Amino acid sequence: MSPVVEASALEKRYADFVAVAGIDFRIAPGECFGFLGPNGAGKTSTMRMLQSVSLPSAGTLRVLGMDPRHDGKRIRTRLGVCPQADNLDPDLPVIDNLLVYGSYFPQARAVTARRADELLEFVALGDKRNHAIPELSGGMKRRLVIARALINEPELLLLDEPTTGLDPQARHLIWTKLRELRARGVTMVLTTHYMDEAERLCDRLVIMDGGKILAQDSPRALIDAHVGQEVFELGASAAEARDFLAGLDLCGASHEHTGDLLAVFLSAKHQLSERLIERARGAGSRYLLRNATLEDVFLKLTGRELDE
């Protein structure tokens, strides 16, 4: 099947600043594809190009088989966009936020009305249809924004940090709804700073930094390739970490020390973890042995220092 999105040597420049520096990626139909990276990595610029509201500076980009340079309006009618900010109209009740937005698309009013009713039930807001927007909680507003993004039955749904600032219960409800959409075959593109969110939702993802793609694969494959199965963490200064590792055969395992934390990345569950625990207990040091996560990959590739 033809990809929903295909980019080759894609660039975005603002005067002398290169925001996206020649990236390549493909998004298959029905896939949830993620863009991860620190602030300034190029995620937002890439998403704006996918939305066809910002044109590429160089390279090629095809969205739904079309070129945003020439077919931007046609592309936008087939997209659903959930922005990072809750830009709902506070002067309209819940149902009218959907109906008015739906009127911007080339579909019959009756279709829009039916879709609005169905979507309110889908995002568990059926009993809030006549409520004012300020009366909604943060989680309700995010669910309404997602419902609004689906009013035109989009072929591609763009989600920009859909659960930022929400409590765990609201996040899990939105994850459930997004998984239901993926099961229905909706193609989704997700940006998020929550690594567990990307790990749960994304079939594949890229990790970006400095406008470039550092790694691209499924979450599990990235974890296995860059970190391994387990991470042993030890609270230790740089000198204490050197003493702890002295004379210890790491069997090829990589490690890094940042601040007051030593991390040893274990590619498989073997006797090395037992030796690390035994040595930590003997020294009376605080330690933790845990499963490796996508956050470990993210920090290993992009660094642990703030870049603001």
Coordinates of C-alpha atoms in Angstrom, one line a residue:
M1 CA 0.0 0.0 0.0
S2 CA 1.2 3.5 -0.7
P3 CA 2.4 5.5 2.3
V4 CA 0.2 8.1 3.8
V5 CA 3.2 10.3 4.3
E6 CA 6.5 10.1 2.6
A7 CA 9.4 12.6 3.1
S8 CA 12.9 12.6 1.5
A9 CA 15.7 15.0 2.3
L10 CA 13.0 17.2 3.9
E11 CA 14.3 20.6 5.1
K12 CA 12.8 23.7 6.7
R13 CA 14.8 26.9 7.1
Y14 CA 13.9 30.2 8.6
A15 CA 16.4 32.7 7.2
D16 CA 19.8 31.3 8.3
F17 CA 18.3 28.9 10.9
V18 CA 17.8 25.3 9.8
A19 CA 14.9 23.8 11.8
V20 CA 14.7 20.5 9.9
A21 CA 17.9 19.3 8.3
G22 CA 17.2 16.8 5.5
I23 CA 15.1 14.1 7.1
D24 CA 13.6 10.9 5.6
F25 CA 10.6 9.0 6.9
R26 CA 7.5 7.1 5.7
I27 CA 4.2 6.6 7.5
A28 CA 2.1 3.6 6.5
P29 CA -1.7 3.5 6.4
G30 CA -3.2 2.7 9.9
E31 CA 0.1 3.3 11.7
C32 CA 0.6 5.5 14.7
F33 CA 3.9 7.2 14.0
G34 CA 5.7 9.4 16.7
F35 CA 8.1 12.3 16.6
L36 CA 10.1 12.6 19.8
G37 CA 12.8 15.1 20.7
P38 CA 13.8 17.9 23.1
N39 CA 12.4 21.4 22.6
G40 CA 13.9 22.9 19.4
A41 CA 14.5 19.5 17.8
G42 CA 12.4 20.3 14.7
K43 CA 9.2 18.4 15.7
T44 CA 6.9 21.4 15.4
S45 CA 8.3 22.5 12.1
T46 CA 7.8 19.0 10.7
M47 CA 4.2 18.9 12.0
R48 CA 3.5 22.2 10.4
M49 CA 4.8 20.9 7.1
L50 CA 2.6 17.9 7.4
Q51 CA -0.4 20.2 8.1
S52 CA 0.5 22.0 4.9
V53 CA 0.5 25.4 6.7
S54 CA 4.3 25.7 6.3
L55 CA 5.9 24.7 3.1
P56 CA 9.2 22.8 2.8
S57 CA 12.3 24.7 2.0
A58 CA 13.9 21.8 0.2
G59 CA 13.4 18.1 -0.4
T60 CA 10.2 16.3 -1.2
L61 CA 7.1 15.7 0.9
R62 CA 3.9 13.8 -0.1
V63 CA 0.9 13.8 2.2
L64 CA -2.0 11.6 1.2
G65 CA -0.3 11.3 -2.2
M66 CA -0.2 15.0 -2.7
D67 CA 2.4 17.8 -2.7
P68 CA 1.7 20.5 0.0
R69 CA 3.3 23.1 -2.3
H70 CA 0.5 22.7 -4.8
D71 CA -2.3 20.8 -3.0
G72 CA -2.3 22.4 0.5
K73 CA -6.0 23.1 0.6
R74 CA -7.0 19.6 -0.6
I75 CA -4.7 18.0 2.0
R76 CA -6.1 20.1 4.9
T77 CA -9.7 19.0 4.1
R78 CA -8.6 15.4 4.7
L79 CA -6.6 16.0 7.9
G80 CA -7.6 16.1 11.5
V81 CA -5.5 18.3 13.7
C82 CA -5.4 18.2 17.5
P83 CA -3.2 21.2 18.5
Q84 CA -1.2 21.4 21.7
A85 CA -3.3 24.3 23.0
D86 CA -7.0 23.9 23.7
N87 CA -8.2 26.5 21.2
L88 CA -11.9 25.8 21.7
D89 CA -14.4 28.7 21.4
P90 CA -15.4 29.6 24.9
D91 CA -18.5 31.5 23.7
L92 CA -20.0 28.3 22.2
P93 CA -21.4 25.3 24.0
V94 CA -19.7 21.9 23.5
I95 CA -22.0 20.7 20.6
D96 CA -21.6 24.0 18.7
N97 CA -17.8 23.8 18.9
L98 CA -18.2 20.6 16.8
L99 CA -20.9 21.9 14.5
V100 CA -19.3 25.2 13.6
Y101 CA -15.9 23.5 13.0
G102 CA -17.6 20.9 10.9
S103 CA -19.1 23.5 8.7
Y104 CA -15.6 24.4 7.4
F105 CA -15.4 21.1 5.5
P106 CA -17.3 20.1 2.3
Q107 CA -19.8 17.8 4.0
A108 CA -23.6 18.0 4.5
R109 CA -24.9 19.6 7.6
A110 CA -26.8 16.4 8.4
V111 CA -23.6 14.4 8.2
T112 CA -21.8 16.9 10.5
A113 CA -24.7 16.7 13.0
R114 CA -24.6 12.9 13.0
R115 CA -20.8 12.9 13.4
A116 CA -21.0 15.4 16.3
D117 CA -23.4 13.2 18.2
E118 CA -21.3 10.1 17.6
L119 CA -18.1 11.7 18.5
L120 CA -19.4 13.2 21.8
E121 CA -20.4 9.6 22.8
F122 CA -17.0 8.3 21.6
V123 CA -15.1 10.7 23.9
A124 CA -17.5 10.2 26.8
L125 CA -18.9 13.8 26.6
G126 CA -22.5 13.0 25.5
D127 CA -23.9 14.4 28.8
K128 CA -21.9 17.6 28.3
R129 CA -23.2 18.6 24.9
N130 CA -24.9 21.8 26.1
H131 CA -22.3 22.7 28.7
A132 CA -20.1 25.9 28.3
I133 CA -16.5 25.3 27.6
P134 CA -15.2 26.9 30.8
E135 CA -17.3 24.4 32.8
L136 CA -15.2 21.5 31.4
S137 CA -12.1 20.0 33.1
G138 CA -8.8 19.9 31.3
G139 CA -9.3 16.3 30.4
M140 CA -12.7 17.0 29.0
K141 CA -11.4 19.8 26.8
R142 CA -8.7 17.6 25.4
R143 CA -11.2 14.9 24.5
L144 CA -13.4 17.6 22.9
V145 CA -10.4 18.8 20.8
I146 CA -9.8 15.2 19.7
A147 CA -13.5 14.9 18.8
R148 CA -13.4 18.1 16.8
A149 CA -10.3 16.9 14.9
L150 CA -12.4 13.8 13.8
I151 CA -15.5 15.7 12.7
N152 CA -14.5 15.4 9.0
E153 CA -13.6 11.7 9.2
P154 CA -9.9 12.5 8.5
E155 CA -7.6 10.1 6.7
L156 CA -4.7 11.3 8.8
L157 CA -4.9 12.5 12.4
L158 CA -2.1 14.8 13.7
L159 CA -1.8 14.9 17.5
D160 CA 0.5 17.5 19.0
E161 CA 1.1 16.6 22.7
P162 CA -2.5 15.4 23.2
T163 CA -2.2 14.7 27.0
T164 CA 0.2 17.5 28.2
G165 CA -0.9 18.7 31.7
L166 CA -3.5 16.0 32.3
D167 CA -3.8 13.8 35.4
P168 CA -3.2 10.1 35.0
Q169 CA -6.9 9.1 34.8
A170 CA -7.5 11.6 31.9
R171 CA -4.3 10.5 30.1
H172 CA -5.3 6.9 30.3
L173 CA -8.8 7.6 29.0
I174 CA -7.4 9.5 26.0
W175 CA -4.9 6.6 25.4
T176 CA -7.8 4.2 25.3
K177 CA -9.6 6.4 22.7
L178 CA -6.5 6.7 20.6
R179 CA -6.0 3.0 20.6
E180 CA -9.6 2.5 19.5
L181 CA -9.0 4.9 16.6
R182 CA -5.8 3.0 15.6
A183 CA -7.8 -0.3 15.7
R184 CA -10.3 1.3 13.3
G185 CA -7.4 1.9 10.9
V186 CA -7.0 5.7 11.5
T187 CA -3.4 6.8 10.6
M188 CA -2.0 9.0 13.4
V189 CA 1.1 11.1 13.9
L190 CA 1.9 11.9 17.5
T191 CA 4.3 14.3 19.2
T192 CA 4.8 14.0 22.9
H193 CA 7.2 14.6 25.8
Y194 CA 5.8 11.5 27.6
M195 CA 8.0 8.6 26.7
D196 CA 5.6 6.1 28.2
E197 CA 2.9 7.6 26.0
A198 CA 5.0 7.0 22.9
E199 CA 5.9 3.5 24.0
R200 CA 2.3 2.6 24.5
L201 CA 0.8 4.2 21.4
C202 CA 3.4 4.3 18.6
D203 CA 4.0 1.5 16.1
R204 CA 7.2 3.3 15.0
L205 CA 8.8 6.6 15.9
V206 CA 11.7 8.8 15.2
I207 CA 13.9 10.6 17.8
M208 CA 15.0 14.0 16.6
D209 CA 17.6 16.5 17.8
G210 CA 19.0 19.6 16.1
G211 CA 16.7 19.1 13.1
K212 CA 18.0 15.6 12.4
I213 CA 16.7 12.1 12.9
L214 CA 19.0 10.3 15.4
A215 CA 17.1 6.9 15.3
Q216 CA 14.0 5.4 13.8
D217 CA 12.2 2.1 14.6
S218 CA 9.6 0.6 16.8
P219 CA 9.8 1.5 20.5
R220 CA 10.9 -2.0 21.5
A221 CA 13.5 -2.3 18.7
L222 CA 15.0 1.1 19.8
I223 CA 15.2 0.0 23.4
D224 CA 16.9 -3.3 22.5
A225 CA 19.3 -1.7 20.1
H226 CA 20.4 1.3 22.2
V227 CA 19.9 0.3 25.8
G228 CA 19.1 -3.4 26.3
Q229 CA 16.7 -5.1 28.6
E230 CA 17.6 -3.8 32.0
V231 CA 19.2 -0.8 33.6
F232 CA 21.1 -0.9 36.9
E233 CA 21.2 2.5 38.6
L234 CA 23.5 3.4 41.5
G235 CA 23.5 6.7 43.5
A236 CA 27.2 7.6 43.3
S237 CA 29.5 10.5 42.7
A238 CA 32.0 10.3 39.8
A239 CA 34.7 9.0 42.2
E240 CA 32.4 6.5 43.9
A241 CA 31.3 5.3 40.4
R242 CA 34.9 4.7 39.4
D243 CA 35.6 2.8 42.6
F244 CA 32.4 0.8 42.2
L245 CA 33.3 -0.3 38.7
A246 CA 37.0 -1.0 39.4
G247 CA 37.9 -4.6 38.6
L248 CA 34.4 -5.5 37.6
D249 CA 34.0 -7.3 34.3
L250 CA 31.0 -5.6 32.6
C251 CA 30.8 -8.3 29.9
G252 CA 30.6 -5.6 27.2
A253 CA 27.8 -3.7 28.9
S254 CA 27.9 0.1 28.4
H255 CA 27.5 2.6 31.2
E256 CA 27.3 6.3 31.8
H257 CA 27.6 8.6 34.8
T258 CA 25.6 11.8 35.1
G259 CA 25.3 14.0 38.2
D260 CA 25.0 11.6 41.1
L261 CA 23.8 8.6 39.1
L262 CA 25.7 5.7 37.5
A263 CA 23.7 3.7 34.9
V264 CA 24.8 0.4 33.5
F265 CA 22.8 -0.9 30.5
L266 CA 22.4 -4.6 30.4
S267 CA 21.6 -6.2 27.0
A268 CA 20.2 -9.3 28.6
K269 CA 19.2 -10.6 32.0
H270 CA 22.4 -12.4 33.2
Q271 CA 24.7 -12.8 36.2
L272 CA 26.2 -9.3 35.8
S273 CA 23.0 -7.8 37.4
E274 CA 23.5 -10.2 40.3
R275 CA 27.1 -9.1 40.7
L276 CA 26.2 -5.4 40.5
I277 CA 23.5 -5.9 43.2
E278 CA 25.8 -7.9 45.4
R279 CA 28.5 -5.2 45.2
A280 CA 26.0 -2.4 45.8
R281 CA 24.7 -4.1 48.9
G282 CA 28.2 -4.8 50.2
A283 CA 29.0 -1.1 49.9
G284 CA 25.7 0.0 51.5
S285 CA 24.8 2.0 48.4
R286 CA 21.3 2.8 47.1
Y287 CA 20.6 1.1 43.8
L288 CA 17.8 0.1 41.5
L289 CA 17.5 -2.6 38.9
R290 CA 14.6 -2.0 36.4
N291 CA 13.4 -2.7 32.9
A292 CA 14.9 -0.5 30.2
T293 CA 12.5 2.1 28.7
L294 CA 12.2 4.4 25.8
E295 CA 13.2 7.3 28.1
D296 CA 16.6 5.7 28.5
V297 CA 17.0 5.7 24.7
F298 CA 15.9 9.3 24.5
L299 CA 18.3 10.5 27.1
K300 CA 21.2 8.4 25.8
L301 CA 20.7 9.8 22.3
T302 CA 19.9 13.4 23.0
G303 CA 21.8 13.9 26.3
R304 CA 20.7 14.6 29.8
E305 CA 21.6 18.3 30.0
L306 CA 19.0 21.0 29.4
D307 CA 19.4 22.9 26.2
E308 CA 17.3 26.1 26.4

